[in-house]
Coordinates of C-alpha atoms in Angstrom, one line a residue:
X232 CA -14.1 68.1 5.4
X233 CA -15.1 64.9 5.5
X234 CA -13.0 61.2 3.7
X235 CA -14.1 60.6 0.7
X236 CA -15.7 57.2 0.6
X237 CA -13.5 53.9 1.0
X238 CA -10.6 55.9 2.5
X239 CA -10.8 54.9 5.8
X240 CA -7.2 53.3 5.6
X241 CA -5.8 54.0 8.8
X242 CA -5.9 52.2 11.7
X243 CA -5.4 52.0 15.3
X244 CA -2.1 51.6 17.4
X245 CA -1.1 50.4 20.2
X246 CA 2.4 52.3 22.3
X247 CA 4.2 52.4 25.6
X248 CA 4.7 55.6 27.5
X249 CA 4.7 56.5 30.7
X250 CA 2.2 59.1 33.3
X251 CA -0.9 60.0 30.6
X252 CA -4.1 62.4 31.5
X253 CA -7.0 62.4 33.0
X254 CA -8.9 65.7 31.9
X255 CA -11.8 64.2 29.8
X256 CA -15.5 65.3 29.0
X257 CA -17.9 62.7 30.4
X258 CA -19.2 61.7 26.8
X259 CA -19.4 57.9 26.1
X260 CA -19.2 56.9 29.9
X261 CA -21.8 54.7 30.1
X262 CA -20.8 52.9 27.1
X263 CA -17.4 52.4 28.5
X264 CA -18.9 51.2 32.3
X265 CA -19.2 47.7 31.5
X266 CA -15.8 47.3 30.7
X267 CA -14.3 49.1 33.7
X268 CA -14.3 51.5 36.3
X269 CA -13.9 55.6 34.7
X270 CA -12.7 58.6 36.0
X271 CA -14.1 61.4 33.7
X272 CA -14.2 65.5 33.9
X273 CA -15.3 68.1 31.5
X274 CA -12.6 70.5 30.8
X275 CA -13.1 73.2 29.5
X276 CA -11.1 76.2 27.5
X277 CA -9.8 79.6 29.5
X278 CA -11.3 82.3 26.6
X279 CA -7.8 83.3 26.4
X280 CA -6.8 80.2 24.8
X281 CA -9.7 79.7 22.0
X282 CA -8.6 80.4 18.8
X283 CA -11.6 80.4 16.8
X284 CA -11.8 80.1 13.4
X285 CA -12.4 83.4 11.2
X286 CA -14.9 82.4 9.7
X287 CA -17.1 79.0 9.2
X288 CA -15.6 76.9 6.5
X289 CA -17.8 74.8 4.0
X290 CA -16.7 71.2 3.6
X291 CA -18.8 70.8 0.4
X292 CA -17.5 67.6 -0.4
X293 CA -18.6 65.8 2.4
X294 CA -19.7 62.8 1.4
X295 CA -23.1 61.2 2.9
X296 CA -21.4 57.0 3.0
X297 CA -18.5 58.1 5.2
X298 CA -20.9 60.2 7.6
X299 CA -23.2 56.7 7.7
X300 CA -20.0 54.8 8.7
X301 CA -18.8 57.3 11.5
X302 CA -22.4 57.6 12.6
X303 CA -22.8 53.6 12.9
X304 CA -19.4 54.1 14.8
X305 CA -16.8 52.4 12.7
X306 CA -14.9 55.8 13.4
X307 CA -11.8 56.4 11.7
X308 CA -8.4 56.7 12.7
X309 CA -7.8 54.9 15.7
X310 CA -4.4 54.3 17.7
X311 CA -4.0 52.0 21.1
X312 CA -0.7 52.6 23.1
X313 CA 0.8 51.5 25.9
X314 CA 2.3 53.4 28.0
X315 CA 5.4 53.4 31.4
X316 CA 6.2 56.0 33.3
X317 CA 10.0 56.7 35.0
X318 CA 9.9 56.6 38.9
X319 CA 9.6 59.9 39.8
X320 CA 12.2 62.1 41.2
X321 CA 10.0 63.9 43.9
X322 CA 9.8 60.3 45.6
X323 CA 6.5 58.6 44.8
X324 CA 6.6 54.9 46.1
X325 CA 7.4 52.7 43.4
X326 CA 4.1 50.6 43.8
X327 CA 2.1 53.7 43.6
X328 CA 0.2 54.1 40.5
X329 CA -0.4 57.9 40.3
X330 CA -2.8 59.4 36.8
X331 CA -1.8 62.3 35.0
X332 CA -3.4 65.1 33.5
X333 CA -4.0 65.4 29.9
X334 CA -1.8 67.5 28.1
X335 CA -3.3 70.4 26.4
X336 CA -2.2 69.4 23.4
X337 CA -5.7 70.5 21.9
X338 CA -5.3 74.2 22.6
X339 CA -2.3 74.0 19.9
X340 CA -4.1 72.2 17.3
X341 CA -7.0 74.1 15.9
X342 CA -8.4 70.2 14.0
X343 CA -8.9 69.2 17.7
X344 CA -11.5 72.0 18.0
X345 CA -13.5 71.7 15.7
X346 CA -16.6 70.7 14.8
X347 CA -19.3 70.3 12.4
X348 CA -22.2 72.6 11.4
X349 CA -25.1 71.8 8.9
X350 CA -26.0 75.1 6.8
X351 CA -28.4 75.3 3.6
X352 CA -27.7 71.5 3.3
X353 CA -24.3 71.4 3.3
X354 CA -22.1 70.7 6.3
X355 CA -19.6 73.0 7.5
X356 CA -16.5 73.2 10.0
X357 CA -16.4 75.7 13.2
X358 CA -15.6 75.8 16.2
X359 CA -16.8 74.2 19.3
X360 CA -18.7 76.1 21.4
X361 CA -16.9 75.0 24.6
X362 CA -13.6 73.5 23.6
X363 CA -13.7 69.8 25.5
X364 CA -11.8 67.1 26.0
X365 CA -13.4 63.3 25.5
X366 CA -10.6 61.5 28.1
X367 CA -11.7 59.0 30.4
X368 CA -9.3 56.5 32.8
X369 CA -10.2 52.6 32.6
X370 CA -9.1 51.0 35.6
X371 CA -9.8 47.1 35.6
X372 CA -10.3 47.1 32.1
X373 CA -9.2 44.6 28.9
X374 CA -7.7 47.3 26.1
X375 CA -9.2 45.6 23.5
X376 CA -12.5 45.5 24.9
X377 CA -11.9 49.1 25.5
X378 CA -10.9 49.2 22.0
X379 CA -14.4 47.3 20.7
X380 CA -16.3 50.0 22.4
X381 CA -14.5 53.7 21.8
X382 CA -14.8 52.6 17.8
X383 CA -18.2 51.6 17.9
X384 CA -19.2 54.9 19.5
X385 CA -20.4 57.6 17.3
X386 CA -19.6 61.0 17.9
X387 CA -21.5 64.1 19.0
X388 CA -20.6 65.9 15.0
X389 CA -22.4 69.1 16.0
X390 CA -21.4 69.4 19.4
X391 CA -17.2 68.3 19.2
X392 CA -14.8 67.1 20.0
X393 CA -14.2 64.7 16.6
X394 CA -11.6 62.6 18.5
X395 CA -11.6 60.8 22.1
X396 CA -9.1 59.4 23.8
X397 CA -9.2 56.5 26.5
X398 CA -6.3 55.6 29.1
X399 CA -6.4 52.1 30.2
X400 CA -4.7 51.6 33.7
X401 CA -2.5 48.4 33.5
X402 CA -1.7 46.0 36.5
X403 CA 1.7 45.4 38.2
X404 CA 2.4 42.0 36.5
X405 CA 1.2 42.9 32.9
X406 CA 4.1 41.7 30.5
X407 CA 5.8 44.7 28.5
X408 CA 7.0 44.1 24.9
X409 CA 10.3 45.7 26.1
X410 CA 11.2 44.2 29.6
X411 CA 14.3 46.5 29.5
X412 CA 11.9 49.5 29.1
X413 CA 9.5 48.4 31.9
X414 CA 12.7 48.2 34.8
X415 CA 13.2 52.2 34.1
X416 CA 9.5 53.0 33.7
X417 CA 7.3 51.0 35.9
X418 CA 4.4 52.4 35.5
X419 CA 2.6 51.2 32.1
X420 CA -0.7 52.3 30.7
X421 CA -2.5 51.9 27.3
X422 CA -3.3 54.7 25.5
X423 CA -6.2 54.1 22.8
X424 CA -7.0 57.4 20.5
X425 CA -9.9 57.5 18.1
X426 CA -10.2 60.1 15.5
X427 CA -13.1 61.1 13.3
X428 CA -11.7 60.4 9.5
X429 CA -13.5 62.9 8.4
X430 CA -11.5 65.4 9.7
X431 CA -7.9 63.4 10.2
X432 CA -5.9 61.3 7.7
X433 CA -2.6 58.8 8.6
X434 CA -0.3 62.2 8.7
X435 CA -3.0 63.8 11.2
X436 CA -3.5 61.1 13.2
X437 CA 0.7 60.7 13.2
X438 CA 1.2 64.5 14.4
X439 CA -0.8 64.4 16.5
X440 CA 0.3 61.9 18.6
X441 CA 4.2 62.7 18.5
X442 CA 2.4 66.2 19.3
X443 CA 0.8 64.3 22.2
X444 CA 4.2 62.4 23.6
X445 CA 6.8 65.3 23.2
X446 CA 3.7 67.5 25.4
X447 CA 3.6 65.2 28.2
X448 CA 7.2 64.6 28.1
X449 CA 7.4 68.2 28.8
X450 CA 4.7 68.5 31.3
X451 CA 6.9 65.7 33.3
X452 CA 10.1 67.8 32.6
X453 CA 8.5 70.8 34.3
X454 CA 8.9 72.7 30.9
X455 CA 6.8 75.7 30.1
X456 CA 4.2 75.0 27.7
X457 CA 2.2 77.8 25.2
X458 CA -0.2 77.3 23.1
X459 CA 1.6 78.4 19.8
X460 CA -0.8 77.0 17.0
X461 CA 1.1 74.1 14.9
X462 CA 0.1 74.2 11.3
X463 CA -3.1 74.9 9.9
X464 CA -6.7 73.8 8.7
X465 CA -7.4 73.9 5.2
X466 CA -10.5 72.4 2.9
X467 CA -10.2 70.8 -0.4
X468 CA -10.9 73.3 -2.2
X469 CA -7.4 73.5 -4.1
X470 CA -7.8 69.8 -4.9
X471 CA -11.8 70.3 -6.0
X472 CA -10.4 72.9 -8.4
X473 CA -7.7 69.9 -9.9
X474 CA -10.6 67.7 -10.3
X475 CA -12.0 70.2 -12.7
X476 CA -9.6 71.2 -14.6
X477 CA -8.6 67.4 -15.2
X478 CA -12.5 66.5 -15.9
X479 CA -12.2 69.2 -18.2
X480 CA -9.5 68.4 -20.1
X481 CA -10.2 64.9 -20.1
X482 CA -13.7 65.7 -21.9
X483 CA -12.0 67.7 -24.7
X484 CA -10.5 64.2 -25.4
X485 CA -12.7 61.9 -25.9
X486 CA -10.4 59.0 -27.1
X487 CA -8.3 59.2 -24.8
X488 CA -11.1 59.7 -22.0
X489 CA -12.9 56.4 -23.6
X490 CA -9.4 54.5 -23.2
X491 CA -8.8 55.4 -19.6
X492 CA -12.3 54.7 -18.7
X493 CA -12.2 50.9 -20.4
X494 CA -9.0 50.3 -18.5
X495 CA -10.6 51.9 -14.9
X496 CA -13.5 49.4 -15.5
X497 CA -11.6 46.2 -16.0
X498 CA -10.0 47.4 -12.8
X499 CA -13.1 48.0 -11.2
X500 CA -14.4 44.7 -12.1
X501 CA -12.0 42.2 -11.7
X502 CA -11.1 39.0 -9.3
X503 CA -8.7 39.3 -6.4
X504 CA -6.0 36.5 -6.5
X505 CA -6.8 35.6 -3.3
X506 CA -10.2 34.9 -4.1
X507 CA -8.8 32.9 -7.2
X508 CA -6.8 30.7 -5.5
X509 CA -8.9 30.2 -2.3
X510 CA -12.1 30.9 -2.7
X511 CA -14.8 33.7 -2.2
X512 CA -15.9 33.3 1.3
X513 CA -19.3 34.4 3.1
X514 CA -18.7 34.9 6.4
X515 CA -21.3 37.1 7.8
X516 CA -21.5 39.4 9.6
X517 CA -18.1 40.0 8.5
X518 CA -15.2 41.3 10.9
X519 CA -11.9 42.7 10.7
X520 CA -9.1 41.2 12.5
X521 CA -5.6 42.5 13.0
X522 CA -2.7 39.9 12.9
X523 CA 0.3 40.3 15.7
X524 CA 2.1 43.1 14.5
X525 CA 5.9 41.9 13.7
X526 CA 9.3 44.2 14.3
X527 CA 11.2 44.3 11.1
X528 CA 14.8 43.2 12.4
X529 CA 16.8 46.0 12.9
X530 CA 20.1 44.7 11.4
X531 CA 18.2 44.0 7.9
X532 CA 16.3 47.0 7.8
X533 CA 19.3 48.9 7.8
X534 CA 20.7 46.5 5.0
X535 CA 17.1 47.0 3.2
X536 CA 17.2 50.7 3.6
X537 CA 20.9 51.0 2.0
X538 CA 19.7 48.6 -1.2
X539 CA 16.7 50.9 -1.5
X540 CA 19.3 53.8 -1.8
X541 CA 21.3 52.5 -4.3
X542 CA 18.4 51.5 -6.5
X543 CA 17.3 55.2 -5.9
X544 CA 14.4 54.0 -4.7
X545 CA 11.9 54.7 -2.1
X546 CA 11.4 52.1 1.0
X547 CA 7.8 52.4 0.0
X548 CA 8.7 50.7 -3.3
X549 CA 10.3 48.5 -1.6
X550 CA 8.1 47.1 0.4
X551 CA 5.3 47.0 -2.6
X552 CA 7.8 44.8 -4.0
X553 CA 8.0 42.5 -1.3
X554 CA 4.5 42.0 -0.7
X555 CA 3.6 41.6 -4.5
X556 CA 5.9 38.6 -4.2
X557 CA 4.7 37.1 -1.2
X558 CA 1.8 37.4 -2.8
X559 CA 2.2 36.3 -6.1
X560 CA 4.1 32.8 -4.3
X561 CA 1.0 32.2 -2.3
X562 CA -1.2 31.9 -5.1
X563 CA 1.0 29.9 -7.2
X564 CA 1.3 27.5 -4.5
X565 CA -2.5 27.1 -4.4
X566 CA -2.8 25.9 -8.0
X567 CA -3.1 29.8 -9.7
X568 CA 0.4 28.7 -11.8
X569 CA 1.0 31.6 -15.1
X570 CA 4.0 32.8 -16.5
X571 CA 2.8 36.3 -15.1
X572 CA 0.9 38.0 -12.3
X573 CA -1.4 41.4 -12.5
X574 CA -1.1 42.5 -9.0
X575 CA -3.7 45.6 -8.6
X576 CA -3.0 47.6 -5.0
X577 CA -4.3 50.7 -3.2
X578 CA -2.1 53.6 -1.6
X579 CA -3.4 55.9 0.5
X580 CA -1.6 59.4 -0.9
X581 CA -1.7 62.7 0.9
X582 CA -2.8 65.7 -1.6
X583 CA -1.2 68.1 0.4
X584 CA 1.9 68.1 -2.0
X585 CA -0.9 69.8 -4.6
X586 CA -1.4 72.3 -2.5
X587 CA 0.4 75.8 -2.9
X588 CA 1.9 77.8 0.2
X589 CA 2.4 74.9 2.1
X590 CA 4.7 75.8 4.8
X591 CA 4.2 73.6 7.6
X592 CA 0.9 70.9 9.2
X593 CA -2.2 71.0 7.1
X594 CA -4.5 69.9 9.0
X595 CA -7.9 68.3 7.7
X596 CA -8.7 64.8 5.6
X597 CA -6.2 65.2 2.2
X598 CA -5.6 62.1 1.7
X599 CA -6.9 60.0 -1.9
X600 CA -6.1 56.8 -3.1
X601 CA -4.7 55.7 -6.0
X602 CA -4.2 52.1 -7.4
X603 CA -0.9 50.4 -8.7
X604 CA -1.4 47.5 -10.8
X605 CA 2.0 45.6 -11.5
X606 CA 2.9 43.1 -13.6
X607 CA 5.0 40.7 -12.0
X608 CA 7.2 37.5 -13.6
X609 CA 6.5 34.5 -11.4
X610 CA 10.2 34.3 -11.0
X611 CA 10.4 38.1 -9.6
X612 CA 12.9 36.9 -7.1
X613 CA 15.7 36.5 -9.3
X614 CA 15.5 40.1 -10.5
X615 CA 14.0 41.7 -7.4
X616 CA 14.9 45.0 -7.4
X617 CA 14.5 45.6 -11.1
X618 CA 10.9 45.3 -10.6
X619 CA 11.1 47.4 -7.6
X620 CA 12.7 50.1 -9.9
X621 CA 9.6 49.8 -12.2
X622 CA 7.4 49.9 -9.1
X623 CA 8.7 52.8 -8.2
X624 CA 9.1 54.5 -11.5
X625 CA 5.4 54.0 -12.2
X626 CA 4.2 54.8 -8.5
X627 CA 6.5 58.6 -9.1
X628 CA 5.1 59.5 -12.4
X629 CA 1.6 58.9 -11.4
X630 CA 1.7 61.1 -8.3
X631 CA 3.7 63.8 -10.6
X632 CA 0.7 63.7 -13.0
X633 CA -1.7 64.1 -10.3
X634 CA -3.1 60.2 -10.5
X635 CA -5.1 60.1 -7.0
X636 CA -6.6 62.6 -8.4
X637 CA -7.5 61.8 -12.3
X638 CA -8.4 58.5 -10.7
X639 CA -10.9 60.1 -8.7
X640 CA -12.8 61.7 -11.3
X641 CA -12.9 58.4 -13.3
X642 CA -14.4 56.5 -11.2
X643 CA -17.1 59.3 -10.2
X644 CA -17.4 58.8 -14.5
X645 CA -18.0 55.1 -14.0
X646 CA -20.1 55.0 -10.9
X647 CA -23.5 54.8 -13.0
X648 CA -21.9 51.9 -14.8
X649 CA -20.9 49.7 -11.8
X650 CA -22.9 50.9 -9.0
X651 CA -24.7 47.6 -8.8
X652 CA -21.4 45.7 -7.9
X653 CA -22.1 46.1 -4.1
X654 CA -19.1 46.0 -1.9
X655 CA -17.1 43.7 -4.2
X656 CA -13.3 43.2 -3.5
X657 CA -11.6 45.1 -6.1
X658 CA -7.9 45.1 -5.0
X659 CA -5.6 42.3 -4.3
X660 CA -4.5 44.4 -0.6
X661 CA -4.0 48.0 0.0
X662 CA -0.3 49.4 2.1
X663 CA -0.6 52.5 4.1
X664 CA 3.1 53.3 5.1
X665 CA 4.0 56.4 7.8
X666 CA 7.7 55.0 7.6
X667 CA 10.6 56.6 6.2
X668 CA 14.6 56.3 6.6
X669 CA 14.6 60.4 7.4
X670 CA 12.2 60.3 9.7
X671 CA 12.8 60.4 13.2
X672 CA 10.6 57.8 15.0
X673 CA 9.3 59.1 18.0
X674 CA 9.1 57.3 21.2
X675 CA 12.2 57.9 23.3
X676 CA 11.7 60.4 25.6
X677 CA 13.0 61.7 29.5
X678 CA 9.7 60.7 31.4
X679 CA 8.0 58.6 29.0
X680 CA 8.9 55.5 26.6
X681 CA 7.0 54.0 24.1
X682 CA 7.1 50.4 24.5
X683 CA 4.7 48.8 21.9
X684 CA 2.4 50.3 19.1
X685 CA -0.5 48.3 17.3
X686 CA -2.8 50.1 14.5
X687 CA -6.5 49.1 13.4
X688 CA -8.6 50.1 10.3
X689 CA -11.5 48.4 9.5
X690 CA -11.7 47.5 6.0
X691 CA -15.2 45.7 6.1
X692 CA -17.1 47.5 3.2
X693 CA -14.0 48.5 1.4
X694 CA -13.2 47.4 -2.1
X695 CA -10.1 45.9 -0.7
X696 CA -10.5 43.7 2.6
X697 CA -6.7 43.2 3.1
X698 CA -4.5 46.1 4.8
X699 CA -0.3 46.1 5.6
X700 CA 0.4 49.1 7.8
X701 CA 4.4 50.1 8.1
X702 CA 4.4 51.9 11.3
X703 CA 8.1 53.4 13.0
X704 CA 8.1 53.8 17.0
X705 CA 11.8 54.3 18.7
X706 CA 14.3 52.9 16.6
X707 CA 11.9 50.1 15.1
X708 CA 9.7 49.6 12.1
X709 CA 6.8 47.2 12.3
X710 CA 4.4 45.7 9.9
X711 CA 1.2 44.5 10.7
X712 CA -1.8 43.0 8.7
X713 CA -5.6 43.9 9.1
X714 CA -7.5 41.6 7.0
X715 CA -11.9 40.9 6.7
X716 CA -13.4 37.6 7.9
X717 CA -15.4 37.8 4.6
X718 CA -12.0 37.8 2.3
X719 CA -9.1 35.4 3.4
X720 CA -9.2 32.8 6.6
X721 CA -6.8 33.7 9.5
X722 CA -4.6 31.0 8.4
X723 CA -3.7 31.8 5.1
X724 CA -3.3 35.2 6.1
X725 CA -0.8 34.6 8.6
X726 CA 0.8 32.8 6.1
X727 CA 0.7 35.7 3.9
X728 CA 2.4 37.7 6.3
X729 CA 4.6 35.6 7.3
X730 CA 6.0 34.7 3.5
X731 CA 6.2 38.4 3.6
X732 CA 8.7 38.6 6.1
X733 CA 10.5 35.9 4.7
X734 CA 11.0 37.7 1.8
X735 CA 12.1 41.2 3.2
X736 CA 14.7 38.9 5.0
X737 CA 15.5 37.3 2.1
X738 CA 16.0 39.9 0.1
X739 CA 18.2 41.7 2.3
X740 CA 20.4 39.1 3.0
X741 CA 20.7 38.1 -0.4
X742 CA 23.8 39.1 -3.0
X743 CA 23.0 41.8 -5.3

């Protein structure tokens, strides 16, 4: 069950809670040393608690270029929190700095059990043999350092566990995002999870750490914990069939099959505007850097979210349409000036809302993206949410009709035809988004508060090499932008972003 190939579009974060664990398997400890001093145990699963899988599930469609990138170690999914924890109530001394035990959040998740399995050449899921936990306790260390090294490590695939976690002890006088946070909850840590993205998407890697919070909230609350399984682990197989059936039918239409294909390949082959209006740069080796994360402002977000609603749109589309305009005004201002802008983007979607029986967490990589490319008026401003309608008209119909999907099968048409192209940059910036108005951010609990949250994805490789990540924690939304060293300077991406904000703000203040 393994990403298909360029999907690795979700990142790692950064939060604020408060006590975190310290049950851990001792693998990666001596690539962590240099960065600080570990504390590390194997733990290991009471037979009572395994729940193994029936039977051994073939993930046929593994493909080989992921498994190269998560056995180079640019692992997936990765999240970096930071963490306080209330004073106790028992009476521990203020200045004491005690370390948790990790929640057993694993024995309720059967994706953080798992595993994989070569058979007859392909590569199957199962079971671990000895459910284990990968935790380990820096003391003394830099979280980003810690960072550097947790995604650089490969993982054991036939041996498990697919995800690690590392808790990074913070001093006394680190500064806290939320000073009013840090005078009820003292104690702060950094929480950095890494998960293999073969195995979790953005909704994974989301679940399971609100899974993670409300279960040591509990512990702390003395609460009774069981080991109920949440949701379950399916394979692809319900989208394989879809591929099929739309190959199929696309082949008993050859004109329309030729059309799709011609416009696919000018897709495929086209410039970026960035690299219009600024050059193509050659940086090498190339890196992926992560911009300060910004908080939306609450008061406008609200105001955003209500226009959104009227326009019957979603905040999704809304968004889009921001940062196609921030976009499109960057490149005008370097000398790229046109009545028009083609803006081509990439959106992570989850398949999951193909599947059938779907009744609560599947668990497993269901997640393909799909390209929007709009057509924007240099003057988009004037009539903002018009174009957002379109946006988001276009962006429905294409999910209804299965697009991540039909999209995925023309470009495995095409692959002969541009498989020489290297790892050009395709689209103009991709936006992964776990935001939504009905969703209720998590991050607010009894015994543990989430003060900060910061996502990474490398996108070095990708045929995009600029990433905006919406991310909700407490009652906030941020944005953030990951961008390759190979694709845009720091400086004008920070410009970027920042004309982004400018016109979210805008465009909520404005009259409608």
């Amino acid at each position: 069950m393994v990403a298909p190939a360029g999907c690795r579009a979700v990142p790692r974060w950064v939060w604020t809670w408060a006590w975190v664990p310290s049950t851990a398997s001792g693998l990666r400890r001596t690539a962590a040393a240099s960065v600080g001093r570990q504390h590390s145990r194997r733990y290991s699963v009471p037979t009572s608690h395994r729940h193994s899988l029936q039977h051994e599930r073939a993930a046929v469609e593994v493909q080989d270029r992921q498994l190269c990138k998560e056995d180079s170690g640019q692992s997936g999914n990765r999240r970096y929190n930071r963490h306080h924890r209330h004073h106790p109530e028992h009476g521990a001394p203020r200045d004491s700095r005690p370390v948790p035990g990790c929640p057993d959040a694993h024995l309720k998740v059967e994706a953080l059990r798992i595993r994989f399995r070569e058979r007859d050449g392909e590569l199957w899921v199962a079971d671990m043999d000895t459910p284990k936990i990968d935790f380990q306790v820096v003391e003394g260390g830099n979280v980003e350092d810690v960072a550097k090294i947790t995604s650089h490590s490969a993982y054991s695939k036939v041996e498990g566990p697919l995800w690690r976690a590392r808790l990074v002890v913070c001093p006394p006088d680190e500064p806290c995002m939320l000073p009013q946070v840090k005078e009820a909850f003292p104690y702060q840590y950094h929480l950095v999870i890494d998960m293999h993205h073969a195995v979790f998407d953005a909704l994974c890697n989301m679940v399971v750490s609100e899974l993670f919070f409300q279960t040591l909230d509990s512990m702390l609350d003395g609460a009774q914990l069981d080991d109920r399984q949440i949701g379950e682990f399916r394979d692809r197989s319900e989208v394989r069939a879809a591929e099929a059936r739309i190959r199929e039918s696309l082949q008993k239409d050859p004109r329309r099959l030729k059309a799709l294909l011609e416009e696919r390949y000018k897709i495929m082959t086209r410039v970026p505007l960035i690299t219009e209006a600024f050059g193509e740069r050659k940086e090498s080796p190339p890196d992926t850097n992560t911009l300060r994360p910004e908080i939306l402002d609450h008061k406008l977000l609200q105001v955003f979210n209500a226009k959104c609603k009227a326009h019957k749109v979603t905040f999704n589309s809304g968004f889009l349409g921001v940062m196609n305009v921030a976009l499109m005004e960057l490149v005008r201002e370097a000398g790229v000036v046109r009545d028009s802008y083609v803006i081509s983007t990439r959106h992570p979607v989850s398949t999951r809302r193909y599947m059938r029986g779907v009744t609560s967490m599947v668990w497993g990589f269901h997640s393909l993206p799909m390209s929007m490319d709009t057509v924007m008026p240099w003057d988009a401003r004037n009539n903002f949410w018009k174009h957002v309608v379109d946006i988001d008209t276009n962006f429905r119909e294409r999910i209804r009709k299965m697009g991540p999907v039909e999209q995925l099968v023309l470009d495995t048409m095409l692959q002969p035809m541009i498989k020489d192209r290297g790892n050009k940059t395709i689209y103009d910036m991709a936006l992964t988004n776990t935001y939504a108005p009905t969703i209720e951010a998590i991050g607010n609990g009894k015994h543990v508060q989430i003060s900060q949250f910061h996502g990474y994805s490398s996108v070095n490789g990708l045929e995009y090499k600029m990433l905006c990540g919406i991310f909700g924690f407490k009652n906030w939304v941020q944005s953030q932008l990951a961008y390759s060293s190979e694709y845009i300077t720091k400086e004008i991406a920070a410009k970027l972003f920042e004309r982004m904000i400018t016109v979210f703000n805008d465009t909520a203040k404005s009259l409608d």
